[in-house]
PDB file of C-alpha atoms in Angstrom:
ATOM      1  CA  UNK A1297      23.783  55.629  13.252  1.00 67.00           C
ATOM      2  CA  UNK A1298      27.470  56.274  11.834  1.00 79.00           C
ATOM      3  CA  UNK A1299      29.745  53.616  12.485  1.00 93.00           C
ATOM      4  CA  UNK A1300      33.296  53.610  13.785  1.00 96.00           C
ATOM      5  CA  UNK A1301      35.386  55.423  11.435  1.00 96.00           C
ATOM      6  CA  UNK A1302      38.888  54.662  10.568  1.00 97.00           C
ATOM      7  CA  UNK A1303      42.257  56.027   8.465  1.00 97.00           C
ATOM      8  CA  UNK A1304      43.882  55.665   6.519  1.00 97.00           C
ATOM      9  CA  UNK A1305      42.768  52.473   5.202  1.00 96.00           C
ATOM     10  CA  UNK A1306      46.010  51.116   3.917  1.00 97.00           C
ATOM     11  CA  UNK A1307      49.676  52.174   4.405  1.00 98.00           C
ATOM     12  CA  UNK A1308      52.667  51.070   3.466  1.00 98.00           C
ATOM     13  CA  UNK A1309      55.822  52.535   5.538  1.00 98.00           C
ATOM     14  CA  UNK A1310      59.857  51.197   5.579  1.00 98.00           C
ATOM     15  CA  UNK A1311      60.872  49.694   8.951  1.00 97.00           C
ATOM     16  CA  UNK A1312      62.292  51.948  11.658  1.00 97.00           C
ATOM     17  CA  UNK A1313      59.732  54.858  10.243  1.00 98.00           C
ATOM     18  CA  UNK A1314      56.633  55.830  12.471  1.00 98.00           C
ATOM     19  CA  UNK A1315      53.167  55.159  11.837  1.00 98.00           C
ATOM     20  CA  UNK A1316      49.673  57.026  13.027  1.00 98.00           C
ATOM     21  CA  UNK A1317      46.393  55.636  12.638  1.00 98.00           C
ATOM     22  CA  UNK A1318      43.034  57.648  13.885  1.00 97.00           C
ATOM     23  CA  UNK A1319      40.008  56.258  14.927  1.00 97.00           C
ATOM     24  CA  UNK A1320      36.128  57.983  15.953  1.00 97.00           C
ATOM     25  CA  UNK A1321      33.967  55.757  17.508  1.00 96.00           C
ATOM     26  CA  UNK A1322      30.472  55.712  17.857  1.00 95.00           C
ATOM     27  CA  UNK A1323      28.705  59.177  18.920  1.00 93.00           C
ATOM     28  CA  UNK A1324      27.999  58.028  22.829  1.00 91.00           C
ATOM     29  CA  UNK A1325      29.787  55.129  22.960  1.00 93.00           C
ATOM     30  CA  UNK A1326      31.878  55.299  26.130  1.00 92.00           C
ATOM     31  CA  UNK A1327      34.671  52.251  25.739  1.00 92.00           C
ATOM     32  CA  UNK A1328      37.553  52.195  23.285  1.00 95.00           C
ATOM     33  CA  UNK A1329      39.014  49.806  21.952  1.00 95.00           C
ATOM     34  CA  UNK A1330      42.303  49.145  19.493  1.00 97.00           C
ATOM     35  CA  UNK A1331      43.237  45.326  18.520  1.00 96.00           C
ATOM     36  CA  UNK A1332      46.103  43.841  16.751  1.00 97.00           C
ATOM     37  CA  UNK A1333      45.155  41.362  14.032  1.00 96.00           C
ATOM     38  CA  UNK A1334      47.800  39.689  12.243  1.00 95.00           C
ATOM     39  CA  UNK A1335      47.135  37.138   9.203  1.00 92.00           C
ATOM     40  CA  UNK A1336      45.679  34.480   9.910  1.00 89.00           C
ATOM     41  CA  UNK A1337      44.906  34.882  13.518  1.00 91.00           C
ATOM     42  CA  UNK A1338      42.178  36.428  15.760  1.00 93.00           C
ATOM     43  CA  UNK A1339      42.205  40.135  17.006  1.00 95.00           C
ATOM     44  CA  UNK A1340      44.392  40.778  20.039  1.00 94.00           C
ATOM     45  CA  UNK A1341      43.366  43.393  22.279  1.00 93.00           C
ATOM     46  CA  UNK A1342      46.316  46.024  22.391  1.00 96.00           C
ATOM     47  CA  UNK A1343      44.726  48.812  24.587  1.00 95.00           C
ATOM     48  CA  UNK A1344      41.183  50.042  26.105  1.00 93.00           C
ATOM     49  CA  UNK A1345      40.304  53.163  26.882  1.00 94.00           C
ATOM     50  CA  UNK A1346      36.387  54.102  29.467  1.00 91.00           C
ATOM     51  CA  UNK A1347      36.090  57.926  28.386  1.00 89.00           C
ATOM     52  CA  UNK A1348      39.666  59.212  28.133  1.00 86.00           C
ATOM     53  CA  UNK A1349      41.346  57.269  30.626  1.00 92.00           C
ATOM     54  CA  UNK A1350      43.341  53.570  30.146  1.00 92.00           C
ATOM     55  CA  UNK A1351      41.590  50.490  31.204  1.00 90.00           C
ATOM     56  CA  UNK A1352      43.955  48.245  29.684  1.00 89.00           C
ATOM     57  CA  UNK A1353      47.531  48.476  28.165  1.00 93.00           C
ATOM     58  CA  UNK A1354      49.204  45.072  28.992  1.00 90.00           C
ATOM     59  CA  UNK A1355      49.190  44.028  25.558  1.00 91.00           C
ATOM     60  CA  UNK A1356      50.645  47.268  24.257  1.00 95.00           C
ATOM     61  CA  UNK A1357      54.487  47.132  23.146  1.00 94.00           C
ATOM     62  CA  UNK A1358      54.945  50.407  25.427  1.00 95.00           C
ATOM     63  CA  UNK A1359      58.370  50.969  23.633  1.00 96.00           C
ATOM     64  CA  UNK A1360      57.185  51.620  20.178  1.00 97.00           C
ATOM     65  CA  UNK A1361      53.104  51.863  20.702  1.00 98.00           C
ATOM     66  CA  UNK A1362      51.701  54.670  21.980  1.00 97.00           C
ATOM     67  CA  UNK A1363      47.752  55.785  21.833  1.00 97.00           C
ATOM     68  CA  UNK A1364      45.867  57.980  23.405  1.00 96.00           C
ATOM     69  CA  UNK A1365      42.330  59.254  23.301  1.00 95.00           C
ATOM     70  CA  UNK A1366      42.055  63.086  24.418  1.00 82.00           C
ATOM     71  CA  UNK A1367      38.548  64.109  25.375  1.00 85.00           C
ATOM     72  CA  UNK A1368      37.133  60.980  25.433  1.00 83.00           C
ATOM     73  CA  UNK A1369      36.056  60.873  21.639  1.00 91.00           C
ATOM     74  CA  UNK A1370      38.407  59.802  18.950  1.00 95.00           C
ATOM     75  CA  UNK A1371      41.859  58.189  19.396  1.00 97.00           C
ATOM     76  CA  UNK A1372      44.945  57.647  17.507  1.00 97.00           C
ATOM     77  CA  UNK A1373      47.407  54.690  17.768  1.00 98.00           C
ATOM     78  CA  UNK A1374      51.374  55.597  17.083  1.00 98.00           C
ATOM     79  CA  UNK A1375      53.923  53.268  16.271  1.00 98.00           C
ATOM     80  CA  UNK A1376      57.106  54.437  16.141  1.00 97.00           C
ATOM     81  CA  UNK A1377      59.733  53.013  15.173  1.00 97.00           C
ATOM     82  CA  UNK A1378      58.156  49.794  13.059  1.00 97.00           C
ATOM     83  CA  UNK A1379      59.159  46.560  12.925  1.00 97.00           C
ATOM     84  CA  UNK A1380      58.801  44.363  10.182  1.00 97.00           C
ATOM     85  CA  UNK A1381      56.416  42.130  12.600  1.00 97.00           C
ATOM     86  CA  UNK A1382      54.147  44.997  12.807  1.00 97.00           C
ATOM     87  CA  UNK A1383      52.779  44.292   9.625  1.00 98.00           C
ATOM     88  CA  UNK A1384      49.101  43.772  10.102  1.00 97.00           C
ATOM     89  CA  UNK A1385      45.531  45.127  10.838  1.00 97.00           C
ATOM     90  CA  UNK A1386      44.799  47.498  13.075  1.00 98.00           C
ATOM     91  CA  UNK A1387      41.272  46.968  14.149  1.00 97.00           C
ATOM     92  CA  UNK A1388      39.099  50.162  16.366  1.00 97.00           C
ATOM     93  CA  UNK A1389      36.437  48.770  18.132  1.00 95.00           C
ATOM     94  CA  UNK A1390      33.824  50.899  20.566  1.00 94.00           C
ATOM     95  CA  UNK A1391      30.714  50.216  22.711  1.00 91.00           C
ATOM     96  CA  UNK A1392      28.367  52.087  25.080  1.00 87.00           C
ATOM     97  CA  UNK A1393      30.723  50.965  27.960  1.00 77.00           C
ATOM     98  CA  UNK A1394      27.653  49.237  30.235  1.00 72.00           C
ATOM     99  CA  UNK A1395      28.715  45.997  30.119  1.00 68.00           C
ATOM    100  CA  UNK A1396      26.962  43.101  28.038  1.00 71.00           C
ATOM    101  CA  UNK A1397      26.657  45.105  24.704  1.00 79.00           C
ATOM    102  CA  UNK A1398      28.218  44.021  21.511  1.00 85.00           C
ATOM    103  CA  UNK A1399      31.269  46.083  20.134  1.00 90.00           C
ATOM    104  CA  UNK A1400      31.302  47.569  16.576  1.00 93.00           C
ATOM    105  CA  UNK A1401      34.506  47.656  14.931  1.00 94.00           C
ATOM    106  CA  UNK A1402      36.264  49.678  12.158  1.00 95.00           C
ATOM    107  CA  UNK A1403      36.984  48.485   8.823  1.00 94.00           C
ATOM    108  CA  UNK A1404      40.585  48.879   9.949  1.00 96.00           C
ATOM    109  CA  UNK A1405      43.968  50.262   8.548  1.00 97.00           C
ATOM    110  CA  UNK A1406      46.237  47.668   7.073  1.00 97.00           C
ATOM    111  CA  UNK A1407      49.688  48.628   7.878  1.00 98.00           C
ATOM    112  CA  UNK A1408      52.700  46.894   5.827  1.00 98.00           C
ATOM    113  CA  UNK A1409      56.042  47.068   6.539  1.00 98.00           C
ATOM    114  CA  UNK A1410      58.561  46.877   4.613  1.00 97.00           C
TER     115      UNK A1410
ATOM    116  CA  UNK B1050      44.370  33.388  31.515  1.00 82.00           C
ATOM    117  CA  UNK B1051      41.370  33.177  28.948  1.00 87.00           C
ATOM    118  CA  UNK B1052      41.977  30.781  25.829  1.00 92.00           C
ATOM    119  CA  UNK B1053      39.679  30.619  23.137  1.00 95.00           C
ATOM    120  CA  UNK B1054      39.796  27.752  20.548  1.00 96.00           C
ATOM    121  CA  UNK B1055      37.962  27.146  17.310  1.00 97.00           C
ATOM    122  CA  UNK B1056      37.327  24.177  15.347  1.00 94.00           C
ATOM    123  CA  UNK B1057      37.361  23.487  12.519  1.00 93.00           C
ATOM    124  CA  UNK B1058      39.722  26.357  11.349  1.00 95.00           C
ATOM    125  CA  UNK B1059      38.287  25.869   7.533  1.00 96.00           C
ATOM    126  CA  UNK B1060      34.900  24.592   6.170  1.00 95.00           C
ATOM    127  CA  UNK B1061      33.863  24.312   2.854  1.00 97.00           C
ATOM    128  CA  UNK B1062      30.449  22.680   2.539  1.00 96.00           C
ATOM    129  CA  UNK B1063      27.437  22.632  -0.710  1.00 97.00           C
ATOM    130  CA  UNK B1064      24.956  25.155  -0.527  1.00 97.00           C
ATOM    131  CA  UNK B1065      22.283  24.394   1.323  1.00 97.00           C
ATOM    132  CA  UNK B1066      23.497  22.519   3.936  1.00 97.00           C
ATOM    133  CA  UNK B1067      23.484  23.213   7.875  1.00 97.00           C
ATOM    134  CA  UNK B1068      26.538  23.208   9.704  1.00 95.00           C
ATOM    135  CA  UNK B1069      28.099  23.694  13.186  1.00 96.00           C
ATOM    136  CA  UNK B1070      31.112  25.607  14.265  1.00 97.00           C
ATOM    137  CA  UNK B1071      32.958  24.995  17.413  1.00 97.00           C
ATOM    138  CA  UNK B1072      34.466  27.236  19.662  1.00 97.00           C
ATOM    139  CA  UNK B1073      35.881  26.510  23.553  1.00 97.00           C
ATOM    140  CA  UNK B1074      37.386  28.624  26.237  1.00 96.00           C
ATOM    141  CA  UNK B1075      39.279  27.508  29.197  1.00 94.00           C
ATOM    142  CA  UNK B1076      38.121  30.428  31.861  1.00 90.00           C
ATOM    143  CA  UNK B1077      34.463  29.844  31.983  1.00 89.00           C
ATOM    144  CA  UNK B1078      33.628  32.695  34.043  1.00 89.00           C
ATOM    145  CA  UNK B1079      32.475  35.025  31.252  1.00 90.00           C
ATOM    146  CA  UNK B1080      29.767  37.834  31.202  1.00 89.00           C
ATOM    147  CA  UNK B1081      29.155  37.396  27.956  1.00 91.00           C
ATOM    148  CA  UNK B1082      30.337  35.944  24.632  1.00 94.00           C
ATOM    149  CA  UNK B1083      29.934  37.306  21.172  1.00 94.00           C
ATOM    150  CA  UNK B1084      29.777  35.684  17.593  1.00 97.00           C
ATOM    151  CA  UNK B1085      31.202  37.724  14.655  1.00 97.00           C
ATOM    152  CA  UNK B1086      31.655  37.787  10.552  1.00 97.00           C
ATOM    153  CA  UNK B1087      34.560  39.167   8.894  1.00 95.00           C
ATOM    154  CA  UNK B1088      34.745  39.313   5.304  1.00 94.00           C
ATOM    155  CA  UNK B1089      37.873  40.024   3.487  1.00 88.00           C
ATOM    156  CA  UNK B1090      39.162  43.177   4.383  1.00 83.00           C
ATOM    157  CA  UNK B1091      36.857  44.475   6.299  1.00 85.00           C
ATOM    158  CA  UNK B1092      36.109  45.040   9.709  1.00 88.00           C
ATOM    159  CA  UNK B1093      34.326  42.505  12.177  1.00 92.00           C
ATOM    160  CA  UNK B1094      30.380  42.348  12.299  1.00 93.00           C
ATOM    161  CA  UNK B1095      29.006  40.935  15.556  1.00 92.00           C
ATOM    162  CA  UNK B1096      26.293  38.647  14.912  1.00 96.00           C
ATOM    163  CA  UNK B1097      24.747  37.349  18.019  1.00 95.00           C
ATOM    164  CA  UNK B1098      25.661  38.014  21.692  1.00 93.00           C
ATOM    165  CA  UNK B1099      25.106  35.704  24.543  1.00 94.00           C
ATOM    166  CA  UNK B1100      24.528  36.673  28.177  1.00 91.00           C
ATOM    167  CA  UNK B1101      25.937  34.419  30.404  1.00 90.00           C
ATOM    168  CA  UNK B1102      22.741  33.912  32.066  1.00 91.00           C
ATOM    169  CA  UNK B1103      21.454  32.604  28.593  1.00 93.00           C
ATOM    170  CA  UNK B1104      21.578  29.223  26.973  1.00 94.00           C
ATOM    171  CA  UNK B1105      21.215  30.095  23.495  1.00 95.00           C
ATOM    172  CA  UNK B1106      19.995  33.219  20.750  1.00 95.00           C
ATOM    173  CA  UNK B1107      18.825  32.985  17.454  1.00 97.00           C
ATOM    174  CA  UNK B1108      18.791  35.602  14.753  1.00 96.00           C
ATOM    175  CA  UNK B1109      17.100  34.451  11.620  1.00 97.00           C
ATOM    176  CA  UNK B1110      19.079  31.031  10.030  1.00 97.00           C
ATOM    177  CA  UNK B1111      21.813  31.583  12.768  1.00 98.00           C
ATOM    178  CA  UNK B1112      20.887  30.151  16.259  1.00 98.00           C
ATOM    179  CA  UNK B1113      24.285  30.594  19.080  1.00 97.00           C
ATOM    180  CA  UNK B1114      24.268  28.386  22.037  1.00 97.00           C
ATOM    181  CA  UNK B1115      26.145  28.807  25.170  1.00 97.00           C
ATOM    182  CA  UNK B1116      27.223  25.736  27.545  1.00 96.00           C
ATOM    183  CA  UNK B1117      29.249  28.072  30.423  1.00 93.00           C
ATOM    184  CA  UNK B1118      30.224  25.635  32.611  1.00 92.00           C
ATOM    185  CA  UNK B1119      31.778  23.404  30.017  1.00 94.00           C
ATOM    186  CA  UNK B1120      33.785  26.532  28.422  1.00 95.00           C
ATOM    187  CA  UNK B1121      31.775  25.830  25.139  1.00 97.00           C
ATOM    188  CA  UNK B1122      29.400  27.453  22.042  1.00 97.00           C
ATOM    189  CA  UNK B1123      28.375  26.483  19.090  1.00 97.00           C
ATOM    190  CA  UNK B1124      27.087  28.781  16.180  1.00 97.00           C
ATOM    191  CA  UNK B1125      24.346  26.864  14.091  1.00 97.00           C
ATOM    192  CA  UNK B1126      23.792  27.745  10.351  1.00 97.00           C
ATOM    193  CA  UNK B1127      21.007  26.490   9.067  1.00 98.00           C
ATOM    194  CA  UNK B1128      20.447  25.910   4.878  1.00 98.00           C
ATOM    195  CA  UNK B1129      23.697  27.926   4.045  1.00 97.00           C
ATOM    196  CA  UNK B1130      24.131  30.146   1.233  1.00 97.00           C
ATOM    197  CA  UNK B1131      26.901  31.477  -1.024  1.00 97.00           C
ATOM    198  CA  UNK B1132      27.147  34.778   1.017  1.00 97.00           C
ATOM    199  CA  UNK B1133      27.471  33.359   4.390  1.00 97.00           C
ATOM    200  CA  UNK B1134      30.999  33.047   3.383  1.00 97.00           C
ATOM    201  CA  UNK B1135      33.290  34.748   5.292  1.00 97.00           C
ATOM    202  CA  UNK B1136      35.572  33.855   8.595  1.00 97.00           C
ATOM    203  CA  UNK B1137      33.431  33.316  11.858  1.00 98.00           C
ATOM    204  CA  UNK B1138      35.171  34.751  15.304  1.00 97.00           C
ATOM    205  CA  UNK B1139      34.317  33.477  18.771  1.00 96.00           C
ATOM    206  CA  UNK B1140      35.164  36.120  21.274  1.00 95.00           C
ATOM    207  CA  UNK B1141      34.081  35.978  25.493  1.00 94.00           C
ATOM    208  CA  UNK B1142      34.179  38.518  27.591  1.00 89.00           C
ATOM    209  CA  UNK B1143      36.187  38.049  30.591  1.00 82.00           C
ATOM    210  CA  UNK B1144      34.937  40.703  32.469  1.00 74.00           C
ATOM    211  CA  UNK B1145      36.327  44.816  32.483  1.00 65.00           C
ATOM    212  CA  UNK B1146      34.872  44.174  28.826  1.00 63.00           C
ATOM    213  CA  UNK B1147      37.914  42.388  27.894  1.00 76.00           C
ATOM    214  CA  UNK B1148      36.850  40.639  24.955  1.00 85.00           C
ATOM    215  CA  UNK B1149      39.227  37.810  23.901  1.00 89.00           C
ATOM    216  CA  UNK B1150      39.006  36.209  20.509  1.00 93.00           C
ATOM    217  CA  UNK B1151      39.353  33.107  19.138  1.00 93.00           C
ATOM    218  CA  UNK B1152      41.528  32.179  15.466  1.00 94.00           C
ATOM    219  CA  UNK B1153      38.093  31.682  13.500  1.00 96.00           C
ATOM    220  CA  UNK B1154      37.120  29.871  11.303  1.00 97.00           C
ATOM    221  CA  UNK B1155      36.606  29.843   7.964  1.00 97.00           C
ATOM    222  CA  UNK B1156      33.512  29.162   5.814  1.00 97.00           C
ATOM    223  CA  UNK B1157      33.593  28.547   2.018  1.00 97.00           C
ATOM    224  CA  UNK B1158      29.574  28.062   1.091  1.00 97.00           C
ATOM    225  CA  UNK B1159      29.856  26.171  -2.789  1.00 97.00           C
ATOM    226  CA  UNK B1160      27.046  27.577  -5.192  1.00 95.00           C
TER     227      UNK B1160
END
């Protein structure tokens, strides 16, 4: 089975410039997920899509981030404009979306800003 | 609002030997909670899920227990080796699949 799928895998961008990562999850798998891990810390859940449709945003910075996941496939994350504190991974996760499953994650984009 | 907490956040131990890593959550009504590995640059690897029903899994030298009621689990490693090194996340589900993680921790296994 093909994992969750990622790019790019590293990019470097100025602050105040906009950023898009892209993500494909699992063929089947039903739940979306992006996370937020900065150096040093745990992943922190930033939004959750069940097919194309938002289960969770409250952790999204809703006046830079944006992501969205049109028919229920793949999904892209935009940040626009950056912020220096930005700077970190940006994790994809997916699962079948049943409930007591384990999630499979990307190998993530690392985003620096500079 | 779910906190997860791991202890220690660093380990370095000999090869060979069997260790314990901590992790506690303050909302103990979880559906499930997950182990995972992360090596350096890379993405996370779940290792071991527990139902909440359950008390404990084991996958080969890795054994996961679950205490629910007392917001804690512990991931057992038994005879360590060189390439269990890596950083080990704690993560429970909260329900609507919200998975919440833990800081890790990380292992150093000596050669």
């Amino acid at each position: 089975e093909a994992g969750v799928a990622q790019s790019p895998r590293y990019k470097i961008i100025e602050k105040r410039q906009s950023v898009a990562f892209w993500c494909n999850p699992i063929s089947g798998h039903a739940t979306l997920y992006w996370y937020q891990q900065i150096l040093g810390q745990g992943p922190k859940l930033l939004i959750q899509f069940q097919n194309n449709g938002v289960v969770d945003d409250s952790q999204l910075p809703k006046d830079r981030f944006s992501a969205e996941r049109l028919k229920g496939v793949d999904s892209t994350l935009k940040i626009q404009p950056a912020k220096l504190e930005d700077s970190a991974v940006y994790l994809c996760a997916s699962s079948h979306g049943q409930g007591g499953e384990p999630l499979h994650f990307g190998n993530g984009t690392r985003l620096t800003v500079t | 609002k779910q906190e997860v907490t791991q202890i220690p956040a660093a380990l370095s131990v000999p090869e060979g030997e069997n260790l314990v890593l901590n992790c506690s959550f303050t909302d103990s009504a979880i559906y499930n909670l997950q182990w995972f590995r992360q090596d350096p640059g890379k993405g996370l690897t779940s290792l071991l899920l527990i139902q909440s029903s359950q008390r404990e899994q084991t996958s080969g030298r890795l054994n996961a227990s679950l205490d629910k009621s007392s917001g804690r689990s512990t991931l057992y490693i038994a005879a360590s080796q060189p390439g269990d090194s890596a950083t080990y996340l704690c993560a429970p589900d909260t329900g609507g699949f919200k998975t919440i993680f833990g800081a890790g921790t990380r292992l150093f296994v000596k050669a």
